[in-house]
C-alpha positions as a LaTeX table, in Angstrom:
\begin{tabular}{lrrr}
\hline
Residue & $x$ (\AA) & $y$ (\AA) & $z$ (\AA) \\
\hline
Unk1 & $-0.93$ & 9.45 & 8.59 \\
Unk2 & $-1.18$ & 13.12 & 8.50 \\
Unk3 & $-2.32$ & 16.39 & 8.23 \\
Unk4 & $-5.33$ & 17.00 & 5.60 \\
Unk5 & $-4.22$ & 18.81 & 2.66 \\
Unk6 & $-4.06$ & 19.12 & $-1.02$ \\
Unk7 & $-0.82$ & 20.93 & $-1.74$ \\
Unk8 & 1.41 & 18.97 & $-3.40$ \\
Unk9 & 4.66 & 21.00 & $-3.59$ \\
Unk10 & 6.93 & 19.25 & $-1.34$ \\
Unk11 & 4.33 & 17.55 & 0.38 \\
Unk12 & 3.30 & 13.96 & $-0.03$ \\
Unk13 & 0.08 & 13.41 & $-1.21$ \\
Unk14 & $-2.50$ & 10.83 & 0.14 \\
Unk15 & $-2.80$ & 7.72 & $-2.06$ \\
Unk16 & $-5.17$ & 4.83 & $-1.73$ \\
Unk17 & $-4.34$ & 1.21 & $-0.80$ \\
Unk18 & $-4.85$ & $-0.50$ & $-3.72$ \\
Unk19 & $-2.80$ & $-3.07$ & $-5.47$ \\
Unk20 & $-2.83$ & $-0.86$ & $-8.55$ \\
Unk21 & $-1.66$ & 1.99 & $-7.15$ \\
Unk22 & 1.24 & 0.28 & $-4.81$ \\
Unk23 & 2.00 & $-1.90$ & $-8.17$ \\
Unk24 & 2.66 & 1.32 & $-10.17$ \\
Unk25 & 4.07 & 3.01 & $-7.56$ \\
Unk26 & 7.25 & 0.57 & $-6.97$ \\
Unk27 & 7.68 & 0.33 & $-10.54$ \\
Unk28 & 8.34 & 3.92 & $-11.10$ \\
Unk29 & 10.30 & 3.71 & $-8.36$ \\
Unk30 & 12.83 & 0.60 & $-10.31$ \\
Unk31 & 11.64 & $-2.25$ & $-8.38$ \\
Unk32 & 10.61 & $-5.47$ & $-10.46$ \\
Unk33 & 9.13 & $-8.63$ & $-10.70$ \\
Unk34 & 6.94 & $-7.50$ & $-7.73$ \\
Unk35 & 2.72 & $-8.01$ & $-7.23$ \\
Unk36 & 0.51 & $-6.58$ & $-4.73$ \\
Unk37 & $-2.43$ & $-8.77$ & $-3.60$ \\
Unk38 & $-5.71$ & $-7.84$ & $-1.44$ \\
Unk39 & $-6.70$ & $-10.77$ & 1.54 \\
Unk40 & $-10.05$ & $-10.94$ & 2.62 \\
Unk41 & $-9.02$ & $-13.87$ & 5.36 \\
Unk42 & $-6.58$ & $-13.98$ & 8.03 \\
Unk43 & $-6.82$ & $-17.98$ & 7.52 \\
Unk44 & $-3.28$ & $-18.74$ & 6.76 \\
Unk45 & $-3.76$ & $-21.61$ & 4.44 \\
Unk46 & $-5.39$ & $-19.22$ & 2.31 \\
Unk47 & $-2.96$ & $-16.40$ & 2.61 \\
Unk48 & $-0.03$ & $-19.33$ & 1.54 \\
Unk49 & $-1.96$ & $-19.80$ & $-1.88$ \\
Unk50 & 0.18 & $-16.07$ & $-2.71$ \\
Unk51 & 3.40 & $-17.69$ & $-1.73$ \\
Unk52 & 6.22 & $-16.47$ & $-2.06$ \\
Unk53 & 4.61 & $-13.78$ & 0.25 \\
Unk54 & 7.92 & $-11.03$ & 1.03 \\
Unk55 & 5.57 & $-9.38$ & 3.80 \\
Unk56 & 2.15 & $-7.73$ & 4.88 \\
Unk57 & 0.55 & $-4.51$ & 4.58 \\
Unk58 & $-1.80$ & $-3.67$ & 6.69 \\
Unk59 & $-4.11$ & $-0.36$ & 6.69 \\
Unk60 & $-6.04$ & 0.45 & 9.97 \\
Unk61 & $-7.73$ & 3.80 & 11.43 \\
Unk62 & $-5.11$ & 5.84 & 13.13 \\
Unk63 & $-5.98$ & 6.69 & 16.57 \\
Unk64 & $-4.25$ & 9.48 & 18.60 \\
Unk65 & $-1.58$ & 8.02 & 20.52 \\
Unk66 & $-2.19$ & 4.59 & 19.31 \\
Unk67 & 0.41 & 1.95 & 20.16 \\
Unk68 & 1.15 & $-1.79$ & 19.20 \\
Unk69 & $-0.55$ & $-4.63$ & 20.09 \\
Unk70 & 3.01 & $-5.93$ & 21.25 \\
Unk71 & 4.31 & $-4.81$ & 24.66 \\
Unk72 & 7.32 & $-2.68$ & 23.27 \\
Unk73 & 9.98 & $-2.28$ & 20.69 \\
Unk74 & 12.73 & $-4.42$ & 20.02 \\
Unk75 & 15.88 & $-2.61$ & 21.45 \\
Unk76 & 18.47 & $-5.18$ & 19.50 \\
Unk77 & 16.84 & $-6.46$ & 16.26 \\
Unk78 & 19.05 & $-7.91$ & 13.82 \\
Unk79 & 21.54 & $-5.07$ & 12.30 \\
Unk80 & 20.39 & $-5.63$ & 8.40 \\
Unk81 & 16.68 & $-5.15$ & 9.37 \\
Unk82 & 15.63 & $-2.46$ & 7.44 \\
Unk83 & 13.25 & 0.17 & 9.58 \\
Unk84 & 12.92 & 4.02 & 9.00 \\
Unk85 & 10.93 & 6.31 & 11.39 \\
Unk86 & 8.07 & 8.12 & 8.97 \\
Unk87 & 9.50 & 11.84 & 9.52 \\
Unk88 & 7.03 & 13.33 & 6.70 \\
Unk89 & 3.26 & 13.85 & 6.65 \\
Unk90 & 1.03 & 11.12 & 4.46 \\
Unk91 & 4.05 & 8.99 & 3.76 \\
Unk92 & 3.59 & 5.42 & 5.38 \\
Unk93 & 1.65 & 4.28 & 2.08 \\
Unk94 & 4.96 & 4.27 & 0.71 \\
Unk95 & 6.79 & 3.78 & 4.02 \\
Unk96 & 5.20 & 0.52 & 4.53 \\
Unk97 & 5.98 & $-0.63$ & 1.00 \\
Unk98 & 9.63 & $-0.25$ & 1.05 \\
Unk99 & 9.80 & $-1.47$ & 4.31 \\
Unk100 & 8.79 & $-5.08$ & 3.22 \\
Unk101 & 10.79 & $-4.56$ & $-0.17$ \\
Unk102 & 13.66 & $-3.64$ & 1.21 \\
Unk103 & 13.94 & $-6.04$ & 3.79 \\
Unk104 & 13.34 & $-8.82$ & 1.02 \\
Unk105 & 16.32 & $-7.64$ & $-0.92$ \\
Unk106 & 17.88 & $-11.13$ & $-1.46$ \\
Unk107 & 14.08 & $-12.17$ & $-3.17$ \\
Unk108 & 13.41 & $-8.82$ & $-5.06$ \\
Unk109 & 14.89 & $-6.92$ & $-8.27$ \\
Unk110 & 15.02 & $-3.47$ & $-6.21$ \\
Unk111 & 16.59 & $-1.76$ & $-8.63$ \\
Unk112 & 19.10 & 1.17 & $-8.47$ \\
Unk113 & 17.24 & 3.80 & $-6.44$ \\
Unk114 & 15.95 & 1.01 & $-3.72$ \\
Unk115 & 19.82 & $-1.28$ & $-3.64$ \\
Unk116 & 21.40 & 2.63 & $-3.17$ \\
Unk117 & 19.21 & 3.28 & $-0.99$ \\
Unk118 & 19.40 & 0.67 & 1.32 \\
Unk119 & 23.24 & 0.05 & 1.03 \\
Unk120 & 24.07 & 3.81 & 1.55 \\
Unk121 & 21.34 & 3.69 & 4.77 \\
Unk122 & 22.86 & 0.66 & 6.16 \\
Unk123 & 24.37 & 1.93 & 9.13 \\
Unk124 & 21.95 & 5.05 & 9.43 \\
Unk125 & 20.02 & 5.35 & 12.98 \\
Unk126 & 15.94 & 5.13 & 12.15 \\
Unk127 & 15.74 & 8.82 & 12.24 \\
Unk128 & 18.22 & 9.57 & 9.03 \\
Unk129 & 16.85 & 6.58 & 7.02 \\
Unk130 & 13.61 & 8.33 & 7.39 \\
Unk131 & 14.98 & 11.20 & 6.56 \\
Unk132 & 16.93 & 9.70 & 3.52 \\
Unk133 & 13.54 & 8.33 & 2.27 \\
Unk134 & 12.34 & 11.70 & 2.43 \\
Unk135 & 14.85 & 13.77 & 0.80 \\
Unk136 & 14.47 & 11.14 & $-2.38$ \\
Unk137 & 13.74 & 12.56 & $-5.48$ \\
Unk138 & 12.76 & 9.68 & $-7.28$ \\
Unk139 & 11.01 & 8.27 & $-4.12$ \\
Unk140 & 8.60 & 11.26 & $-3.54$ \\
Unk141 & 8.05 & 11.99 & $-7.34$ \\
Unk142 & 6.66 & 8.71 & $-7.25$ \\
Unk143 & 4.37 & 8.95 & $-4.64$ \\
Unk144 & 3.15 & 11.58 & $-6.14$ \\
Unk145 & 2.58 & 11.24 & $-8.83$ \\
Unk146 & $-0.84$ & 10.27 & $-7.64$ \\
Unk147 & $-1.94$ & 13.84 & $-6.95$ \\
Unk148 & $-4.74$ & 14.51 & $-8.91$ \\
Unk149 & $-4.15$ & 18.70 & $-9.98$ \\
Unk150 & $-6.84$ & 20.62 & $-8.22$ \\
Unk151 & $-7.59$ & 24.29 & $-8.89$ \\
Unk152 & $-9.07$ & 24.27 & $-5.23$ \\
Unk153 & $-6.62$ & 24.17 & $-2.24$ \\
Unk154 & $-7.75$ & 23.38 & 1.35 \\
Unk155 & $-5.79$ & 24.68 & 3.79 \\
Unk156 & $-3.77$ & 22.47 & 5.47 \\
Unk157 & $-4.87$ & 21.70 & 8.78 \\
Unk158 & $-3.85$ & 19.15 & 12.08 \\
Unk159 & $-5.76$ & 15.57 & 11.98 \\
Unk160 & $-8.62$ & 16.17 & 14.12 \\
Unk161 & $-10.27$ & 13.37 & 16.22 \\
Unk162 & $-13.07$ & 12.55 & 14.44 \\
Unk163 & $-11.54$ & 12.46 & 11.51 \\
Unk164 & $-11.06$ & 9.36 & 9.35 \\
Unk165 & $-7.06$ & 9.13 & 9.27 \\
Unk166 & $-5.61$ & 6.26 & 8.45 \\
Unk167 & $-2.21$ & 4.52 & 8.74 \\
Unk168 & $-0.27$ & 1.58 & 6.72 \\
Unk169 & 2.45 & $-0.60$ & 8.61 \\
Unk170 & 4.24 & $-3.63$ & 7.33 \\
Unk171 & 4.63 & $-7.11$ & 8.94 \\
Unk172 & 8.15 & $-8.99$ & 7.27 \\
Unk173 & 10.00 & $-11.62$ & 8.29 \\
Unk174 & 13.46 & $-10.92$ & 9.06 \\
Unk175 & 16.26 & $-13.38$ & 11.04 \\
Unk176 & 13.49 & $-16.07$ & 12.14 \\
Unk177 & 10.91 & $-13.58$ & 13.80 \\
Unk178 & 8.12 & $-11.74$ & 12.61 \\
Unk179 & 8.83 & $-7.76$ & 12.91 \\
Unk180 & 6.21 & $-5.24$ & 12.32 \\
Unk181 & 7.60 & $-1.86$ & 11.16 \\
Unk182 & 5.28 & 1.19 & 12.08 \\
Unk183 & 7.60 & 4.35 & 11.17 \\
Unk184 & 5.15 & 5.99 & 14.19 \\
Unk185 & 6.97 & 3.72 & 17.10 \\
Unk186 & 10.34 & 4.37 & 18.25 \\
Unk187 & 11.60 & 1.23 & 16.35 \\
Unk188 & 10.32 & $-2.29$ & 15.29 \\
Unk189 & 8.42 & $-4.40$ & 17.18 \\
Unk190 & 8.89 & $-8.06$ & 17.74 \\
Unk191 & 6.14 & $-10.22$ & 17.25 \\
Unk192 & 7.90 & $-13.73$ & 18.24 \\
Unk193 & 10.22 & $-16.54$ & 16.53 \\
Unk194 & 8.32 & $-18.45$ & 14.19 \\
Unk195 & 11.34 & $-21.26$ & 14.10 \\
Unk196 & 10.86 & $-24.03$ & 11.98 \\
Unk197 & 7.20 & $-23.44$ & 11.22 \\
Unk198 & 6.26 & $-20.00$ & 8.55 \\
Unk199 & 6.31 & $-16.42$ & 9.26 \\
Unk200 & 2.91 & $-16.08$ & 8.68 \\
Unk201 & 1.68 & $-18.41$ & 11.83 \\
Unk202 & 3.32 & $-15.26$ & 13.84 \\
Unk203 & 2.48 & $-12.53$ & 11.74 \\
Unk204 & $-1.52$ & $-13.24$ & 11.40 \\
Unk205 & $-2.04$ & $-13.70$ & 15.40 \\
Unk206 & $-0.58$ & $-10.38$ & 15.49 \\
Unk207 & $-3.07$ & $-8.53$ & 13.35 \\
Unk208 & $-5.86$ & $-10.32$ & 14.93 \\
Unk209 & $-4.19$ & $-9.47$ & 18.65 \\
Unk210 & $-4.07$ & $-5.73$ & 16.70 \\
Unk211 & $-7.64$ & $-5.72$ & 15.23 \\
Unk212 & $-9.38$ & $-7.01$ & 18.65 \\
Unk213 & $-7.49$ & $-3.89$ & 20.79 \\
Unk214 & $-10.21$ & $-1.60$ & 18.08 \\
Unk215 & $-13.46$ & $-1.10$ & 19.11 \\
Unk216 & $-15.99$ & $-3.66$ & 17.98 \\
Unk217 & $-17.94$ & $-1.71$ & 15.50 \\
Unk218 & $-14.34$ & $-0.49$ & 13.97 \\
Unk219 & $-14.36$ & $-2.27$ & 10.28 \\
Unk220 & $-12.01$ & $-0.37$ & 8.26 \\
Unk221 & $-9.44$ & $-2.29$ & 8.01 \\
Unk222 & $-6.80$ & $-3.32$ & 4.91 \\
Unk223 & $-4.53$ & $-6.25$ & 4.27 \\
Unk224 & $-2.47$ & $-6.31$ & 1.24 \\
Unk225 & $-0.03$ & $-9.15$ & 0.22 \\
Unk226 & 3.69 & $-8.31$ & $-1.37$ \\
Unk227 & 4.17 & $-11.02$ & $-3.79$ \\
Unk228 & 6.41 & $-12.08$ & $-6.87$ \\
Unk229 & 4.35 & $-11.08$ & $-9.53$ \\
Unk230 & 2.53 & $-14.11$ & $-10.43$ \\
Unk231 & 2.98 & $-13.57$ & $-14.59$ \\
Unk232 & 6.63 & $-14.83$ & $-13.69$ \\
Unk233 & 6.05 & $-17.67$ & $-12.85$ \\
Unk234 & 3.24 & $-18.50$ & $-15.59$ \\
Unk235 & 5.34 & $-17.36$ & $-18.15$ \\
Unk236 & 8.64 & $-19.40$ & $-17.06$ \\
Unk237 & 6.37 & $-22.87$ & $-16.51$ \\
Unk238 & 5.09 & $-21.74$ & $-20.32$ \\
Unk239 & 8.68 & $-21.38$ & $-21.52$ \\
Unk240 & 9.26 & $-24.63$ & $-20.02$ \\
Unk241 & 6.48 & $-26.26$ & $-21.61$ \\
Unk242 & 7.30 & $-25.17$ & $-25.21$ \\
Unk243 & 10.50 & $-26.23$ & $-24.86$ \\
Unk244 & 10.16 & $-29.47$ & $-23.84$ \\
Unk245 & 9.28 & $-32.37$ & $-26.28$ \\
Unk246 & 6.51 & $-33.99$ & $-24.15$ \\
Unk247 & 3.04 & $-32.78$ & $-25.44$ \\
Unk248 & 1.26 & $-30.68$ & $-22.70$ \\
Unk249 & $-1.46$ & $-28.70$ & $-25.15$ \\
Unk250 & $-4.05$ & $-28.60$ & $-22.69$ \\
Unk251 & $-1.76$ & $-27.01$ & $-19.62$ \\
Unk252 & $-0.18$ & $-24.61$ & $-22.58$ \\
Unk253 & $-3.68$ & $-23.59$ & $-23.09$ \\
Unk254 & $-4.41$ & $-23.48$ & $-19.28$ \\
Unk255 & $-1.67$ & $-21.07$ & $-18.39$ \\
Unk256 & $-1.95$ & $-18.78$ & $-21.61$ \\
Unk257 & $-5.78$ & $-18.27$ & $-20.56$ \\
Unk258 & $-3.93$ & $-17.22$ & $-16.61$ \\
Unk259 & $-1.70$ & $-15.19$ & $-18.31$ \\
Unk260 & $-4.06$ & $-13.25$ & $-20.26$ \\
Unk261 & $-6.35$ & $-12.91$ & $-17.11$ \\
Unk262 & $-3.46$ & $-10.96$ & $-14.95$ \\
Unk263 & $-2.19$ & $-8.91$ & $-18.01$ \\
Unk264 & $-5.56$ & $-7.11$ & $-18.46$ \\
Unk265 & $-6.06$ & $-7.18$ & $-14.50$ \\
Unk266 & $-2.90$ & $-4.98$ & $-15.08$ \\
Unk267 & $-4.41$ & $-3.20$ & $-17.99$ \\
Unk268 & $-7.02$ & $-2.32$ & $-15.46$ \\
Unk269 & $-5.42$ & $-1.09$ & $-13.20$ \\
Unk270 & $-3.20$ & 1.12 & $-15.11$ \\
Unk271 & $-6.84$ & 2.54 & $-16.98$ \\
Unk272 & $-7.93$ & 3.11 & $-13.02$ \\
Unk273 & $-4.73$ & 5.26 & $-12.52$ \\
Unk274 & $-4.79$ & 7.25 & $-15.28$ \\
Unk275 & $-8.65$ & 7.87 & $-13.93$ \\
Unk276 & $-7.58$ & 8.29 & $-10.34$ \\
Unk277 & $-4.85$ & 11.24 & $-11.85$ \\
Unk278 & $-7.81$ & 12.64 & $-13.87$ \\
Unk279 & $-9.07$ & 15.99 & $-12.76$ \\
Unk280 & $-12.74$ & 16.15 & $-13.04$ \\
Unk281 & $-13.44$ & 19.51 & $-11.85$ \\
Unk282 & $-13.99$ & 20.80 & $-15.00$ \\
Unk283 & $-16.29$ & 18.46 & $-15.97$ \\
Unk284 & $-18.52$ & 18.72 & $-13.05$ \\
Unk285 & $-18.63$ & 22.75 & $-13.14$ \\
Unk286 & $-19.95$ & 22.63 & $-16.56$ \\
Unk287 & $-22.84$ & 20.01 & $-16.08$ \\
Unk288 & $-23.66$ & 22.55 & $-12.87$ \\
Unk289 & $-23.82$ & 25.29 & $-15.33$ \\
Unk290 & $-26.17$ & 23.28 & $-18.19$ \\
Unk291 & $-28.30$ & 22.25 & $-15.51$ \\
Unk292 & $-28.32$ & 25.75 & $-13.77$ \\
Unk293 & $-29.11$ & 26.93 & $-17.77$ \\
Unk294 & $-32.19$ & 24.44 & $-17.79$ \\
Unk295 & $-33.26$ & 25.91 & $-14.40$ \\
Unk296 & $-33.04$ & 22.49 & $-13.11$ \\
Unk297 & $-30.45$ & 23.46 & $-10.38$ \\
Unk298 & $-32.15$ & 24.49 & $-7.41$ \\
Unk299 & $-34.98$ & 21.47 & $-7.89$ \\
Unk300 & $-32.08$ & 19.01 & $-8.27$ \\
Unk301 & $-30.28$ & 20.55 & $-4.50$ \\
Unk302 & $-33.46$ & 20.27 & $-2.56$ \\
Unk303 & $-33.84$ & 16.65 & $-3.36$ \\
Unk304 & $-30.38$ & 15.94 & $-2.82$ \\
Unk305 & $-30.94$ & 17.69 & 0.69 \\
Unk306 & $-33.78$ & 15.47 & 0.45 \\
Unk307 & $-32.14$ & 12.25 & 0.32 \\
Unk308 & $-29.02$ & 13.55 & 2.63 \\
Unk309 & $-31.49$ & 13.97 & 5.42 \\
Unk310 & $-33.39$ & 10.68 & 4.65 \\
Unk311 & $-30.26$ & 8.96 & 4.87 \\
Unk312 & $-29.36$ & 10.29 & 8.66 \\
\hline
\end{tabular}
């Protein structure tokens, strides 16, 4: 959440939820071995298909002076829970990310930037872990490094009410209850034990308990899965496979097809990046000024006025 703004300096830009973007992002970063995943159900059978699932991401429309679906934050959670209050404009894309990675550190390849991070924080009141997040280097380079260049600036200016503003926060499991970390709220919140039963029997009441307090026409909502990255395990089961002397031709072939379908899913992705990053400006100045050439230009604005209206 923030203000709306292109200047990139020391700002943070905005960046979409999408698993390609949070996928790059975390790599840049040094994390490893780590997949991002889009639900479209809140049934938890389905979401346990994604297993191992290190914790939720969920998007919503930010709302002035919103506040949790649970009653209030949890004054004692456990002392290695990892939660950082979001002290910086447009950051709880990224926010919300490291809050489930680093509070799956026993499950994840962080890497050097994340482990430092998190071992040098440990002790650190919400405030200055928020503040450490901010003052990283490495951390804000790669956020963004999804700023497209733009040789026009908008001034920066406070989210207004109408505006579409949106907000990520993370759901993770942490000492047998369900936490969700929203860097907005004065510290986690505490969603219930989940015992000897999964996380995720908590964690998905509480987004529907969060998604029933919008308004009923309210639809924009996100929920993203952080996963092992599923070509691990394919290509371990392969390596199995081929080493072993039983003949297994037909699951080979099986999982080399799945392979090959989530490499150029990544392939994808990194193509929509590298578009994302593009700055097509440039390009769309010069068809204004072959049209405008071919006297086409003011013929081509009234029926797009046209077609604006018709679409009120």
């Amino acid at each position: 959440r923030g203000t709306l703004t292109r200047a990139h300096s020391m700002d943070w830009c905005l960046i979409e939820s999408d698993p390609g973007v949070f996928g790059e992002l975390v790599h840049r970063i040094g994390a490893r071995g780590v997949a991002f995943t889009e639900l479209y159900s809140l049934d938890v059978d389905e979401l346990r298909r994604n297993e191992p699932i290190y914790g939720l991401i969920f998007l919503f429309k930010w709302r002035g002076g919103h506040s949790s679906s649970a009653v209030e934050v949890d004054e004692n959670p456990p002392q290695d829970l990892f939660f950082a209050s979001q002290v910086i404009h447009n950051a709880c894309a990224t926010q919300a990310v490291l809050s489930v990675l680093l509070n799956a550190e026993q499950e994840v390849e962080l890497g050097e930037t994340l482990q430092t991070l998190r071992e040098f924080t440990l002790d650190f009141d919400a405030e200055t872990k928020g503040m450490s997040i901010s003052n990283s280097d490495i951390i804000r380079d790669a956020h963004n490094s999804f700023a497209r260049p733009e040789p026009i600036v908008l001034q920066s200016r406070p989210a207004q009410e109408d505006d579409d503003v949106f907000h990520f926060v993370a759901y993770v499991p942490r000492g047998g209850s369900v936490f969700e970390l929203d860097g907005l709220q004065r510290g986690p919140i505490n969603h219930g034990s989940f015992g000897d039963g999964h996380w995720l029997d908590v964690a998905v009441p509480a987004i529907q308990r969060k998604i029933a307090s919008f308004a009923s026409n309210e639809i924009k909502f996100n929920l993203m899965a952080v996963t092992k990255d599923p070509r691990i395990a394919i290509s371990q089961r392969l390596e199995e496979l081929r080493s072993s002397s039983t003949g297994a031709a037909d699951e080979i072939a099986h999982l080399q097809r799945e392979l090959e379908v989530e490499e150029a899913k990544v392939a994808e992705w990194r193509n929509d990046n590298i578009r994302r990053r593009h700055n097509y400006i440039p390009l769309v100045f010069a068809l204004l000024k072959e049209v405008a050439a071919a006297k086409k230009l003011t013929e081509a604005l009234e029926q797009a006025k046209k077609r604006a209206e018709a679409q009120k």
